[in-house]
Short mmCIF file of C-alpha atoms in Angstrom, two decimals:
data_model
loop_
_atom_site.label_atom_id
_atom_site.label_comp_id
_atom_site.label_asym_id
_atom_site.label_seq_id
_atom_site.Cartn_x
_atom_site.Cartn_y
_atom_site.Cartn_z
CA MET K 1 0.00 0.00 0.00
CA PRO K 2 1.36 3.48 -0.81
CA ARG K 3 2.62 5.47 2.15
CA ALA K 4 -0.04 8.13 1.61
CA GLY K 5 -2.68 5.45 2.01
CA LEU K 6 -1.20 4.35 5.32
CA VAL K 7 -1.18 7.92 6.57
CA LEU K 8 -4.87 8.18 5.68
CA ILE K 9 -5.50 5.02 7.71
CA CYS K 10 -3.94 6.77 10.74
CA TRP K 11 -6.53 9.50 10.37
CA LEU K 12 -9.45 7.12 9.83
CA TRP K 13 -8.34 4.91 12.68
CA SER K 14 -8.82 7.73 15.16
CA VAL K 15 -12.32 8.54 13.89
CA ILE K 16 -13.61 4.97 13.86
CA ALA K 17 -12.03 3.94 17.16
CA LEU K 18 -13.58 6.86 19.02
CA SER K 19 -17.07 6.95 17.52
CA GLN K 20 -18.51 4.63 20.16
CA GLN K 21 -16.97 6.67 22.96
CA THR K 22 -18.41 9.87 21.46
CA GLN K 23 -21.93 8.42 21.36
CA GLU K 24 -21.55 7.60 25.05
CA VAL K 25 -20.50 11.20 25.75
CA GLN K 26 -23.53 12.56 23.89
CA ALA K 27 -25.80 10.43 26.04
CA ASN K 28 -24.21 11.53 29.30
CA GLY K 29 -23.38 15.25 28.80
CA LEU K 30 -20.22 17.12 27.97
CA SER K 31 -16.87 16.44 29.57
CA ARG K 32 -14.69 19.25 30.91
CA PHE K 33 -12.50 18.85 27.81
CA GLN K 34 -15.53 19.38 25.56
CA ARG K 35 -16.84 22.31 27.60
CA THR K 36 -13.44 23.95 27.30
CA VAL K 37 -13.56 23.52 23.51
CA HIS K 38 -17.07 24.99 23.31
CA TYR K 39 -15.91 28.01 25.29
CA LEU K 40 -12.87 28.55 23.08
CA GLN K 41 -14.88 28.58 19.86
CA ASP K 42 -16.10 32.13 20.52
CA HIS K 43 -13.17 33.54 22.45
CA PRO K 44 -9.77 35.03 21.63
CA LEU K 45 -7.67 33.41 18.92
CA GLU K 46 -4.67 33.36 21.24
CA GLU K 47 -6.43 30.98 23.62
CA ARG K 48 -7.58 28.70 20.79
CA ALA K 49 -4.05 28.67 19.42
CA ASP K 50 -2.57 27.71 22.80
CA PHE K 51 -5.12 24.91 23.18
CA ALA K 52 -4.44 23.62 19.67
CA ALA K 53 -0.69 23.76 20.30
CA ALA K 54 -1.02 21.70 23.48
CA ALA K 55 -3.25 19.15 21.73
CA LEU K 56 -1.02 18.84 18.65
CA ALA K 57 2.19 18.52 20.64
CA GLU K 58 0.71 15.75 22.79
CA LEU K 59 -0.77 13.98 19.75
CA ALA K 60 2.57 14.07 17.92
CA GLU K 61 4.20 12.48 20.96
CA VAL K 62 1.49 9.80 21.01
CA TYR K 63 2.06 8.86 17.36
CA MET K 64 5.85 8.83 17.74
CA ALA K 65 5.40 6.40 20.62
CA GLU K 66 3.15 4.25 18.41
CA ALA K 67 5.86 4.19 15.75
CA ASP K 68 8.47 3.13 18.32
CA LEU K 69 6.17 0.36 19.51
CA ALA K 70 5.62 -0.91 15.96
CA ARG K 71 9.39 -1.00 15.34
CA ALA K 72 9.96 -2.89 18.58
CA GLU K 73 7.31 -5.44 17.60
CA ALA K 74 8.77 -5.71 14.09
CA ALA K 75 12.15 -6.70 15.52
CA GLN K 76 10.50 -9.84 16.89
CA GLN K 77 8.78 -10.77 13.61
CA GLU K 78 9.89 -12.15 10.25
CA GLY K 79 8.72 -11.99 6.66
CA SER K 80 5.48 -10.25 5.77
CA ALA K 81 4.54 -9.56 9.40
CA ARG K 82 7.81 -7.70 9.92
CA ALA K 83 7.40 -5.75 6.68
CA LYS K 84 3.86 -4.78 7.58
CA LEU K 85 4.88 -3.47 11.00
CA LEU K 86 7.83 -1.53 9.57
CA GLY K 87 5.58 0.00 6.90
CA TRP K 88 3.10 0.97 9.57
CA SER K 89 5.81 2.54 11.74
CA GLN K 90 7.03 4.63 8.79
CA ALA K 91 3.51 5.85 8.06
CA VAL K 92 2.89 6.74 11.69
CA ASP K 93 6.23 8.55 11.87
CA GLN K 94 5.29 10.52 8.79
CA TYR K 95 1.94 11.47 10.30
CA ALA K 96 3.67 12.61 13.51
CA SER K 97 5.99 14.77 11.41
CA GLN K 98 2.97 16.32 9.70
CA LEU K 99 1.45 17.09 13.10
CA LEU K 100 4.64 18.93 14.04
CA LEU K 101 4.42 20.98 10.84
CA VAL K 102 0.85 21.95 11.71
CA LEU K 103 2.04 22.84 15.22
CA ASP K 104 4.65 25.10 13.63
CA ASP K 105 1.86 26.82 11.67
CA VAL K 106 0.01 27.46 14.95
CA GLU K 107 3.11 28.97 16.51
CA GLN K 108 3.59 31.21 13.46
CA GLY K 109 0.15 32.69 13.97
CA PHE K 110 -1.99 30.98 11.34
CA PRO K 111 -5.73 31.03 12.17
CA VAL K 112 -7.06 28.20 14.31
CA THR K 113 -10.60 26.88 14.59
CA LEU K 114 -11.86 24.15 16.92
CA ARG K 115 -14.91 22.10 16.00
CA PRO K 116 -16.46 19.55 18.39
CA GLY K 117 -17.23 16.34 16.53
CA LEU K 118 -20.82 15.19 16.29
CA GLN K 119 -19.85 11.64 15.35
CA GLY K 120 -16.21 11.66 16.41
CA PRO K 121 -13.54 13.54 18.36
CA LEU K 122 -12.60 17.21 18.18
CA THR K 123 -11.24 18.63 14.92
CA ALA K 124 -8.66 21.42 14.88
CA THR K 125 -8.23 23.32 11.62
CA VAL K 126 -5.03 25.28 11.07
CA ALA K 127 -4.40 27.12 7.81
CA ASP K 128 -7.03 24.95 6.06
CA ARG K 129 -5.49 21.70 7.41
CA ALA K 130 -7.95 19.70 9.52
CA ILE K 131 -6.57 17.40 12.22
CA ILE K 132 -8.60 14.90 14.20
CA LEU K 133 -7.50 15.19 17.83
CA GLY K 134 -8.04 11.56 18.70
CA HIS K 135 -5.73 9.03 20.32
CA PRO K 136 -5.14 5.97 18.09
CA ARG K 137 -6.12 3.77 21.03
CA ALA K 138 -9.70 4.53 22.04
CA ASP K 139 -9.20 3.45 25.64
CA GLN K 140 -6.47 6.09 26.00
CA GLN K 141 -8.51 9.05 24.70
CA SER K 142 -9.41 10.22 28.19
CA ALA K 143 -5.77 10.15 29.25
CA TYR K 144 -4.82 12.12 26.14
CA GLU K 145 -7.49 14.76 26.81
CA GLN K 146 -6.44 15.06 30.46
CA ARG K 147 -2.80 15.67 29.47
CA VAL K 148 -3.90 18.34 27.00
CA LEU K 149 -6.03 20.03 29.66
CA SER K 150 -3.22 19.84 32.20
CA ASP K 151 -0.82 21.56 29.81
CA PHE K 152 -3.29 24.20 28.63
CA CYS K 153 -4.73 24.97 32.06
CA SER K 154 -1.27 25.46 33.56
CA ASN K 155 -1.17 28.73 31.59
CA HIS K 156 -4.86 29.69 31.43
CA ASP K 157 -7.76 30.15 33.83
CA CYS K 158 -9.80 27.12 32.85
CA GLU K 159 -12.32 27.54 35.65
CA ARG K 160 -14.12 30.35 33.80
CA MET K 161 -14.24 28.16 30.68
CA THR K 162 -16.10 25.26 32.28
CA VAL K 163 -18.81 26.99 34.33
CA THR K 164 -22.09 25.09 34.22
CA ALA K 165 -25.63 26.20 34.95
CA ASP K 166 -25.61 24.21 38.18
CA GLN K 167 -22.80 25.72 40.24
CA PRO K 168 -21.06 23.19 42.50
CA ARG K 169 -21.07 23.89 46.20
CA PRO K 170 -17.91 25.51 47.62
CA ILE K 171 -15.01 23.21 48.39
CA PRO K 172 -12.63 23.92 51.27
CA ALA K 173 -9.38 25.28 49.85
CA SER K 174 -7.10 24.09 52.65
CA ASP K 175 -4.17 21.85 51.78
CA MET K 176 -4.49 18.11 52.26
CA PRO K 177 -2.39 16.95 55.24
CA VAL K 178 0.17 14.25 54.50
CA ASN K 179 1.71 13.77 57.94
CA THR K 180 1.36 10.39 59.61
CA LEU K 181 0.89 9.49 63.29
CA TRP K 182 2.04 6.13 64.62
CA THR K 183 0.64 4.35 67.66
CA PHE K 184 1.79 0.98 68.95
CA THR K 185 -0.79 -1.43 70.32
CA ASP K 186 -0.80 -5.03 71.53
CA SER K 187 -2.13 -6.15 68.14
CA GLY K 188 0.48 -4.19 66.17
CA PRO K 189 1.38 -0.68 65.01
CA VAL K 190 -1.23 1.65 63.54
CA CYS K 191 -0.43 4.40 61.06
CA SER K 192 -3.04 7.16 60.83
CA SER K 193 -3.56 10.39 58.93
CA ASP K 194 -6.62 12.57 58.52
CA GLY K 195 -9.18 9.86 59.25
CA VAL K 196 -7.38 6.95 57.56
CA GLU K 197 -5.92 4.19 59.74
CA VAL K 198 -3.68 1.38 58.48
CA HIS K 199 -3.26 -1.57 60.84
CA PHE K 200 -0.17 -3.80 60.76
CA HIS K 201 0.21 -7.04 62.68
CA ASN K 202 3.65 -6.35 64.16
CA SER K 203 6.55 -3.90 64.04
CA ARG K 204 8.88 -6.07 61.96
CA ASN K 205 10.48 -4.12 59.10
CA LEU K 206 9.14 -0.87 60.53
CA PRO K 207 11.07 1.38 58.08
CA ILE K 208 9.34 -0.41 55.19
CA LEU K 209 5.96 -0.05 56.88
CA ARG K 210 6.56 3.67 57.39
CA GLY K 211 7.42 4.11 53.73
CA LEU K 212 4.35 2.17 52.64
CA CYS K 213 2.03 4.23 54.85
CA GLU K 214 3.54 7.52 53.70
CA GLN K 215 3.10 6.44 50.07
CA LEU K 216 -0.56 5.60 50.68
CA VAL K 217 -1.25 8.88 52.47
CA GLN K 218 0.43 10.84 49.69
CA GLU K 219 -1.57 9.05 46.98
CA LEU K 220 -4.84 9.61 48.82
CA ALA K 221 -4.05 13.32 49.29
CA VAL K 222 -3.18 13.74 45.61
CA LEU K 223 -6.32 11.95 44.44
CA ALA K 224 -8.61 13.84 46.84
CA MET K 225 -7.19 17.20 45.79
CA ASN K 226 -7.59 16.32 42.12
CA LEU K 227 -11.19 15.22 42.69
CA ALA K 228 -11.95 18.48 44.49
CA TRP K 229 -10.44 20.43 41.59
CA GLN K 230 -12.57 18.54 39.09
CA ILE K 231 -15.73 19.19 41.12
CA ARG K 232 -14.94 22.90 41.30
CA HIS K 233 -14.75 22.87 37.50
CA GLY K 234 -18.23 21.45 37.16
CA VAL K 235 -17.32 17.80 36.61
CA THR K 236 -19.86 15.28 37.89
CA ILE K 237 -18.19 12.33 39.62
CA ASP K 238 -19.77 8.91 39.15
CA TRP K 239 -18.66 7.58 42.53
CA SER K 240 -20.01 4.09 41.90
CA GLY K 241 -18.12 3.86 38.61
CA LEU K 242 -14.84 5.39 39.78
CA ALA K 243 -12.04 3.22 38.40
CA ILE K 244 -8.26 3.33 38.07
CA SER K 245 -6.02 1.81 35.41
CA ALA K 246 -2.42 2.05 34.23
CA THR K 247 -1.46 4.05 31.12
CA PRO K 248 0.79 2.02 28.78
CA GLY K 249 4.37 3.23 28.67
CA ARG K 250 3.83 5.99 31.26
CA PRO K 251 4.20 6.20 35.04
CA GLU K 252 0.82 7.87 35.51
CA HIS K 253 -2.47 6.13 36.22
CA LEU K 254 -5.84 7.07 34.75
CA VAL K 255 -8.76 7.54 37.14
CA ARG K 256 -12.00 7.53 35.13
CA LEU K 257 -14.56 9.84 36.73
CA ASN K 258 -17.68 9.43 34.59
CA ALA K 259 -19.06 8.10 31.32
CA ALA K 260 -18.44 11.47 29.63
CA GLY K 261 -14.72 10.73 29.70
CA ASP K 262 -13.56 13.11 32.43
CA SER K 263 -10.50 11.68 34.16
CA ILE K 264 -7.54 12.33 36.40
CA LEU K 265 -3.94 11.52 35.58
CA ALA K 266 -1.74 10.93 38.61
CA THR K 267 0.95 8.53 39.76
CA LEU K 268 -0.91 6.15 42.07
CA PRO K 269 0.90 2.79 42.11
CA LEU K 270 -0.37 1.62 45.49
CA LEU K 271 -4.01 2.45 44.72
CA SER K 272 -3.71 0.85 41.30
CA ASP K 273 -2.06 -2.39 42.44
CA SER K 274 -4.11 -3.02 45.60
CA ALA K 275 -7.32 -4.87 44.79
CA ASP K 276 -10.47 -3.34 46.35
CA LEU K 277 -8.54 -0.45 47.92
CA LEU K 278 -10.13 2.24 45.74
CA SER K 279 -13.59 0.92 46.54
CA ASP K 280 -12.83 0.82 50.26
CA ILE K 281 -11.61 4.41 50.47
CA LYS K 282 -14.35 5.99 48.32
CA PRO K 283 -16.27 7.28 51.38
CA TRP K 284 -13.12 9.06 52.56
CA LEU K 285 -12.41 10.47 49.09
CA TYR K 286 -15.99 11.71 48.80
CA ALA K 287 -15.83 13.47 52.15
CA ARG K 288 -12.43 15.06 51.51
CA SER K 289 -13.22 16.24 47.98
CA THR K 290 -16.74 17.58 48.60
CA GLY K 291 -16.42 19.04 52.07
CA ALA K 292 -18.88 16.52 53.53
CA ALA K 293 -18.68 15.24 57.09
CA PRO K 294 -15.34 13.50 57.70
CA ALA K 295 -15.25 9.78 57.04
CA LEU K 296 -13.10 7.43 59.12
CA ILE K 297 -11.57 4.47 57.32
CA SER K 298 -9.76 1.52 58.90
CA LEU K 299 -7.56 -0.61 56.62
CA ASP K 300 -5.86 -3.92 57.35
CA ALA K 301 -2.53 -3.97 55.50
CA ALA K 302 -2.65 -7.74 55.12
CA GLU K 303 -5.95 -7.62 53.21
CA TYR K 304 -4.28 -5.70 50.38
CA GLY K 305 -1.20 -7.89 50.20
CA TRP K 306 1.12 -5.22 51.60
CA VAL K 307 2.28 -7.60 54.31
CA SER K 308 1.71 -11.23 55.14
CA PRO K 309 -0.96 -11.89 57.81
CA THR K 310 1.80 -13.54 59.88
CA ASP K 311 4.24 -10.60 59.52
#
C-alpha cells in the first residue's frame, strides 16, 4: 500500500475507534475537555491557538510512541509480518511529522478553529489543514485529553471556561495533610492520617511499613485534591463507577470519573495495584473532595497484600 494510504488510515483509525466513545459522551453530557472547547470557539484566537498547540504537541508524541512500539514489535517478527509493522511505523512517523508541521503553523500565527465532533472527536483546523484530535487507542482518549487540559490549564484560567448552569457547592481550599501518626498497640502498630488508619500485625520491618504508609497517604491526598479540583470545575463524579487503570508506557495512572470521559492523571501505584482499595476508600475520598462530614476508614494492610498476615 502506498505510504499516503497508510497515513490516511492513521486519520481514519482515530475517527472509527472513538465513535462509540463519542456516542456515550452525547448520552451523558459534555466532559470538561468538551466544555473547554465549546468556550474557546467564541473567544480570543490566542487561547484557541494555545489549546491547539497543546493538543497537537501531545498527539505528535502519542504517534511517535506508536511508531516506536511498531518498530519494537517488528524486531520480533519475520517476513510479511515484519514488513507490515515496519511500513506501519514509517507511516505513523510521517503522520507525527505532519502534526509537528501543523504545530509550527500554529506557533507562526496561522488562524485556528476548533470544532467539536458530532460523530467523532474534536477537529482542529489550522491554515485549512484539519486534524482529528483523537488518540489511536480509544481506551487512552481520556488520558490524552487530560494531558492536553493539564498543559493548557497550567497557563490559562480554565475555571471560567467550564462553568455550568448548576454551580457546585464551595469546596474547602485548605491543603491536604500528608503527615502520619504512629501508635503501637498489643495487636500491632497503627499508622493514621486525617481519618485513615492502616493496621499492621507487628513492628517487623518498621522502616518499610513507614514508607508504605507515607506512600498511601500521599496518593490519597493527591487523588482527593484532584477530585476536588474537578468538582470545582463542574465535573460530575460517578462515585459508583470510579475506576483506576495504568497508562501504557507511562508512570501515571488514569482515574475515570464518569461516562463522559472526564478523568484524572496521577501517579498512584499503590491504589492501582491493591485490589479493592479504591472501593474501600471511596467514602473518605468523597468526604475530603466535597467538604462533607469527615469519614473514618480503617484498613488492614494484610488484606491488600502489603504484608503477610503472619508478619
